[in-house]
PDB file of C-alpha atoms in Angstrom:
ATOM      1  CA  UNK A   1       0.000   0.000   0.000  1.00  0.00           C
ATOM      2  CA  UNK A   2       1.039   3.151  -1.138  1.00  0.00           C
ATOM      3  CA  UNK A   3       0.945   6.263   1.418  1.00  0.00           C
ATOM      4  CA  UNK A   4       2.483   9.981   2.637  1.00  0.00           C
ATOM      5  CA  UNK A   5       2.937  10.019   6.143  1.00  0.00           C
ATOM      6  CA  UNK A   6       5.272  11.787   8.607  1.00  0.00           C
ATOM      7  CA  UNK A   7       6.874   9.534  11.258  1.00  0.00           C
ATOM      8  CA  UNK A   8       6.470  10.568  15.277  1.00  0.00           C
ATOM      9  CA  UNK A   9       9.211  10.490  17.455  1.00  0.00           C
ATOM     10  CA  UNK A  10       9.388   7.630  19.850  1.00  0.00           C
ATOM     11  CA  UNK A  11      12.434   8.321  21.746  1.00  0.00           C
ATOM     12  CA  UNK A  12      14.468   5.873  20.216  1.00  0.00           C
ATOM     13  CA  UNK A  13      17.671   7.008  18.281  1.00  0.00           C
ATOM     14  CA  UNK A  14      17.151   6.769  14.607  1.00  0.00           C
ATOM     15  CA  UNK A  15      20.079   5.534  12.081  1.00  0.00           C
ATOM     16  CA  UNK A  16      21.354   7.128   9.171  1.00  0.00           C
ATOM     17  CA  UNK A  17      24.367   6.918   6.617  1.00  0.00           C
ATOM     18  CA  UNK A  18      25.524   8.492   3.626  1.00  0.00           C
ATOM     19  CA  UNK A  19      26.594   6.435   1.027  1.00  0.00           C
ATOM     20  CA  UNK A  20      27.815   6.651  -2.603  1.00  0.00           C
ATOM     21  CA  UNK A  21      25.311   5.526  -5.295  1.00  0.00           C
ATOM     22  CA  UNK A  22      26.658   2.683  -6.258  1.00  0.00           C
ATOM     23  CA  UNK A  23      25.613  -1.114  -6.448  1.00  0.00           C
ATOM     24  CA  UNK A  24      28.164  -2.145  -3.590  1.00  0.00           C
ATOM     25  CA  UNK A  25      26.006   0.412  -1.025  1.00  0.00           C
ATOM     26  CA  UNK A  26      23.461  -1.856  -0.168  1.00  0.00           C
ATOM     27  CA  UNK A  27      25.772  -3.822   1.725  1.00  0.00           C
ATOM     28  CA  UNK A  28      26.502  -1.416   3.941  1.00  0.00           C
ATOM     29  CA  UNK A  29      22.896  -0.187   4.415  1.00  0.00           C
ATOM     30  CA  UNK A  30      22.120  -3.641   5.323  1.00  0.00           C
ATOM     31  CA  UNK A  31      24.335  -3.631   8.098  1.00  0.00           C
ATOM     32  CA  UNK A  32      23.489  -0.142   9.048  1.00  0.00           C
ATOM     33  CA  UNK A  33      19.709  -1.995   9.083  1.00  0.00           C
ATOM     34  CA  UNK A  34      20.573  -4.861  11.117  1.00  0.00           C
ATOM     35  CA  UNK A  35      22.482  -2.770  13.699  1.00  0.00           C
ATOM     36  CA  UNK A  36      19.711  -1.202  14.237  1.00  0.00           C
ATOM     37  CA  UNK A  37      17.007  -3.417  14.653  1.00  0.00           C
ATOM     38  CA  UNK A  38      19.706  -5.373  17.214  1.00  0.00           C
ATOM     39  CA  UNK A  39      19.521  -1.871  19.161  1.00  0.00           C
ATOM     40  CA  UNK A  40      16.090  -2.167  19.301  1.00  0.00           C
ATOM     41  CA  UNK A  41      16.081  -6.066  20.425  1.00  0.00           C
ATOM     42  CA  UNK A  42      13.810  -6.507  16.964  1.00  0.00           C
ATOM     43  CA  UNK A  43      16.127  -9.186  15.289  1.00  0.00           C
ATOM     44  CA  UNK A  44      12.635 -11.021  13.888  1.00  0.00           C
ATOM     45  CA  UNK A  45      12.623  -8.285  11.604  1.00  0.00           C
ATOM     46  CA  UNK A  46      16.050  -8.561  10.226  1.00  0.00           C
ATOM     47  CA  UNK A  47      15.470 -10.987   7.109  1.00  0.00           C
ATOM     48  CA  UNK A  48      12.630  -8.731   5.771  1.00  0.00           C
ATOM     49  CA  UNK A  49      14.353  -5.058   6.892  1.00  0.00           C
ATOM     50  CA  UNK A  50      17.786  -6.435   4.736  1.00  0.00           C
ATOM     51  CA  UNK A  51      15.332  -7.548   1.341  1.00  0.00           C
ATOM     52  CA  UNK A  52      13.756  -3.993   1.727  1.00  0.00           C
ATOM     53  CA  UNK A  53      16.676  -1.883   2.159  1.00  0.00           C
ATOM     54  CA  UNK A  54      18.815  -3.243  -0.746  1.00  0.00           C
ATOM     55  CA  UNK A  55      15.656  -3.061  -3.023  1.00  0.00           C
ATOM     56  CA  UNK A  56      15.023   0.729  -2.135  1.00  0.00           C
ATOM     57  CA  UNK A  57      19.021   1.218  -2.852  1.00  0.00           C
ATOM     58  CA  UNK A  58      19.119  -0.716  -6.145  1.00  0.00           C
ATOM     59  CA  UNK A  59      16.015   1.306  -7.212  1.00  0.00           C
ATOM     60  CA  UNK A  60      18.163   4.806  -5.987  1.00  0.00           C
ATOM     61  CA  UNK A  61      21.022   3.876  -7.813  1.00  0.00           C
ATOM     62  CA  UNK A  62      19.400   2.457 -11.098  1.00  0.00           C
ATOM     63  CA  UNK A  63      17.183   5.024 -11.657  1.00  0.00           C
ATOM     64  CA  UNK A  64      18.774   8.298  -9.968  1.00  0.00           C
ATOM     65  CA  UNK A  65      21.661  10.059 -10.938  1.00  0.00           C
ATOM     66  CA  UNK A  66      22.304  11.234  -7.671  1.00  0.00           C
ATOM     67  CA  UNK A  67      26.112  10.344  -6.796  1.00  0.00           C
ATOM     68  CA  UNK A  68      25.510  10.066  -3.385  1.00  0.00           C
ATOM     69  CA  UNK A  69      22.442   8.328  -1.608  1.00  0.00           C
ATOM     70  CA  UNK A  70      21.461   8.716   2.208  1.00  0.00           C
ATOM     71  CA  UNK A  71      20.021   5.434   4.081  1.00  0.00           C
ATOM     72  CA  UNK A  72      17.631   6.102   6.770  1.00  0.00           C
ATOM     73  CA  UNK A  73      16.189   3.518   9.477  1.00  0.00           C
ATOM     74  CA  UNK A  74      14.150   5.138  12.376  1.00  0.00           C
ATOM     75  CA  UNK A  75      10.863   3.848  14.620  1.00  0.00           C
ATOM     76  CA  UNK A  76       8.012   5.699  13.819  1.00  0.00           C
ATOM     77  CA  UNK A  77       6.284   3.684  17.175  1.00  0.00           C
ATOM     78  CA  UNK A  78       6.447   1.403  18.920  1.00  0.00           C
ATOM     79  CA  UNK A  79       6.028  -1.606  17.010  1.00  0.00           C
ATOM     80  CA  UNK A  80       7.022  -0.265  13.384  1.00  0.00           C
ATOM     81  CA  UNK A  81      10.389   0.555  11.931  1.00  0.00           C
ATOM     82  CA  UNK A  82      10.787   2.645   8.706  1.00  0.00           C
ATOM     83  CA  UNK A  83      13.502   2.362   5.924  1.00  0.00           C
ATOM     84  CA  UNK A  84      14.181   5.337   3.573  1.00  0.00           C
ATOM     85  CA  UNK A  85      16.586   5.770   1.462  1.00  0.00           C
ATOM     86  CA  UNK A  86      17.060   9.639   0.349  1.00  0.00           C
ATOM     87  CA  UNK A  87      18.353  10.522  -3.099  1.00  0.00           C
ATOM     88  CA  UNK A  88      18.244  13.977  -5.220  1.00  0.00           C
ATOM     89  CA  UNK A  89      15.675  13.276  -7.932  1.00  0.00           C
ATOM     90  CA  UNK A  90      12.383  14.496  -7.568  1.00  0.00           C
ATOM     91  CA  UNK A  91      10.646  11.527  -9.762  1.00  0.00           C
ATOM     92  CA  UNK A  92       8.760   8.957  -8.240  1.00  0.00           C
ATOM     93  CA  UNK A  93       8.993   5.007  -8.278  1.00  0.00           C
ATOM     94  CA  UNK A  94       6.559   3.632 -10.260  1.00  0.00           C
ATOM     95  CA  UNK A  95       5.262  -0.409  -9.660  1.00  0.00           C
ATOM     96  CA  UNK A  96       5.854  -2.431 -12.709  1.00  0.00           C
ATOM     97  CA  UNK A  97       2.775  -2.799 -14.695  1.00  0.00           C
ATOM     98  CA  UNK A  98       0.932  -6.050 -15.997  1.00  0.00           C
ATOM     99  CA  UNK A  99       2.670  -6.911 -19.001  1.00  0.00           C
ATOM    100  CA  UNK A 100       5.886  -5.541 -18.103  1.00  0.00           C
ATOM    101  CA  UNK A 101       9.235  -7.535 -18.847  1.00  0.00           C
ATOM    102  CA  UNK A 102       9.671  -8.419 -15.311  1.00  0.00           C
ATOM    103  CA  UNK A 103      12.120 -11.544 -16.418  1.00  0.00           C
ATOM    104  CA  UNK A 104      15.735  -9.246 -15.694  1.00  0.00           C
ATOM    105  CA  UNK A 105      14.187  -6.180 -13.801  1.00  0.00           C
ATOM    106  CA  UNK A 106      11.560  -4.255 -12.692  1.00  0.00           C
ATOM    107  CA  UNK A 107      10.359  -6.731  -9.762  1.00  0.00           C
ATOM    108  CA  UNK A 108      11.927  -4.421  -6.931  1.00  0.00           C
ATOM    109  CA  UNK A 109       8.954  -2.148  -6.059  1.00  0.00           C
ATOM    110  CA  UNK A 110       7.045  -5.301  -6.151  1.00  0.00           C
ATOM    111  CA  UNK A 111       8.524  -6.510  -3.658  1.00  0.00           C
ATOM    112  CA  UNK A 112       8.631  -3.683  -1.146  1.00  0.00           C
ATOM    113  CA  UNK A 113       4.734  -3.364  -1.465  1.00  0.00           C
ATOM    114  CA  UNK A 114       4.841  -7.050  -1.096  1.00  0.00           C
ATOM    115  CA  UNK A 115       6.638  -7.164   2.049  1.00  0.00           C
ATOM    116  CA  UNK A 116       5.678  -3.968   3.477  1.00  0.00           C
ATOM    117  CA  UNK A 117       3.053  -3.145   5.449  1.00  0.00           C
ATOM    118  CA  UNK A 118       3.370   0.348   3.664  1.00  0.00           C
ATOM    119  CA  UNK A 119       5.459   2.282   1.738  1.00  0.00           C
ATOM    120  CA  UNK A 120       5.651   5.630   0.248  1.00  0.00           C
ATOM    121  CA  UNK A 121       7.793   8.401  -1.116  1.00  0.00           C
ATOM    122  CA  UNK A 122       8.225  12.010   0.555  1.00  0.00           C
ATOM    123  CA  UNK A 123       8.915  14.607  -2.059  1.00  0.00           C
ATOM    124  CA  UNK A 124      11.233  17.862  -0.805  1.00  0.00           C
ATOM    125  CA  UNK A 125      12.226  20.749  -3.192  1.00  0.00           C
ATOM    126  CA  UNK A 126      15.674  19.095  -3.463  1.00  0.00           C
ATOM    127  CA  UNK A 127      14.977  15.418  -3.904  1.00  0.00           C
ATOM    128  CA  UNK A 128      13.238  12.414  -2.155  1.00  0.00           C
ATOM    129  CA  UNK A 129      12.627   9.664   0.261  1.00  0.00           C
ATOM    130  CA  UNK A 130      11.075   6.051  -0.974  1.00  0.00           C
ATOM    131  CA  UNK A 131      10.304   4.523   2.310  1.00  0.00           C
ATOM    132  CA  UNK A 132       9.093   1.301   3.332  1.00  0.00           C
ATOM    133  CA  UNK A 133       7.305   0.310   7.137  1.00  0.00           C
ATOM    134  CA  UNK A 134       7.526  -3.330   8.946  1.00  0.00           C
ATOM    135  CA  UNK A 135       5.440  -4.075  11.954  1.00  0.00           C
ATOM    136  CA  UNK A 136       6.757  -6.167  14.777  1.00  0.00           C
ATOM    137  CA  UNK A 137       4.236  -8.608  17.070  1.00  0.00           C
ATOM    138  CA  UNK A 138       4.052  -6.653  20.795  1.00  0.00           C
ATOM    139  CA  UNK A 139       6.179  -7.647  23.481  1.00  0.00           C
ATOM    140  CA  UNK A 140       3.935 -10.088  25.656  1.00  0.00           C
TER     141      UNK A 140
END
């Protein structure tokens, strides 16, 4: 699902990195990902957090020219953690359509609204932020 909404601080420390726009920075925002979500003692998370984040780079550095990208990973509440990833272009993703050659490409957004409980891009005057949110189960 497809939305525009502005995260609420929770008090928890948020994560962020710069990276260049290349192919090889999804390994590091995968890290950066999984560092956070041990912070946060939300490991369960991990498997689904990593897919997301090296989709939402691989779409920033395929269809940007930014040079640089910045990776984002903050808790909008309690139970939800958000993963942005920030680049200089002002055009936004599009899913693949029916009928698209999804064979070699094009399956990336797909996935994110597949494994996202929602996702979304915030537009600034100087770029963007695709964005994807995962719900965790409460503590009992």
């Amino acid at each position: 699902m497809i939305v525009s909404a502005k995260p609420h601080h929770t008090g928890h420390p948020g994560y962020s990195e710069t990276l260049p726009s290349l192919e090889e920075s999804a390994e590091t925002a995968r890290r950066l990902a999984q560092t956070a979500l041990a912070a946060w003692h939300m490991e369960e998370l991990t498997d689904t957090a990593t897919l997301l984040v090296s989709e939402l780079v691989a779409n920033a550095v395929k269809h940007t020219n930014s040079r640089v990208i910045r990776v984002v990973i903050t808790r909008p509440s309690e139970r939800s953690v958000r993963i942005g990833v920030v680049d200089r272009a002002r055009a936004l993703p599009e899913l693949a359509k029916p009928g698209d050659d999804l064979l070699t490409s094009g399956r990336g957004l797909l996935l994110v609204d597949a494994l996202a409980e929602r996702w979304g891009t915030d537009l600034y005057r100087w770029g963007k932020q695709v964005w994807a949110e995962v719900f965790c189960e409460p503590a009992r």
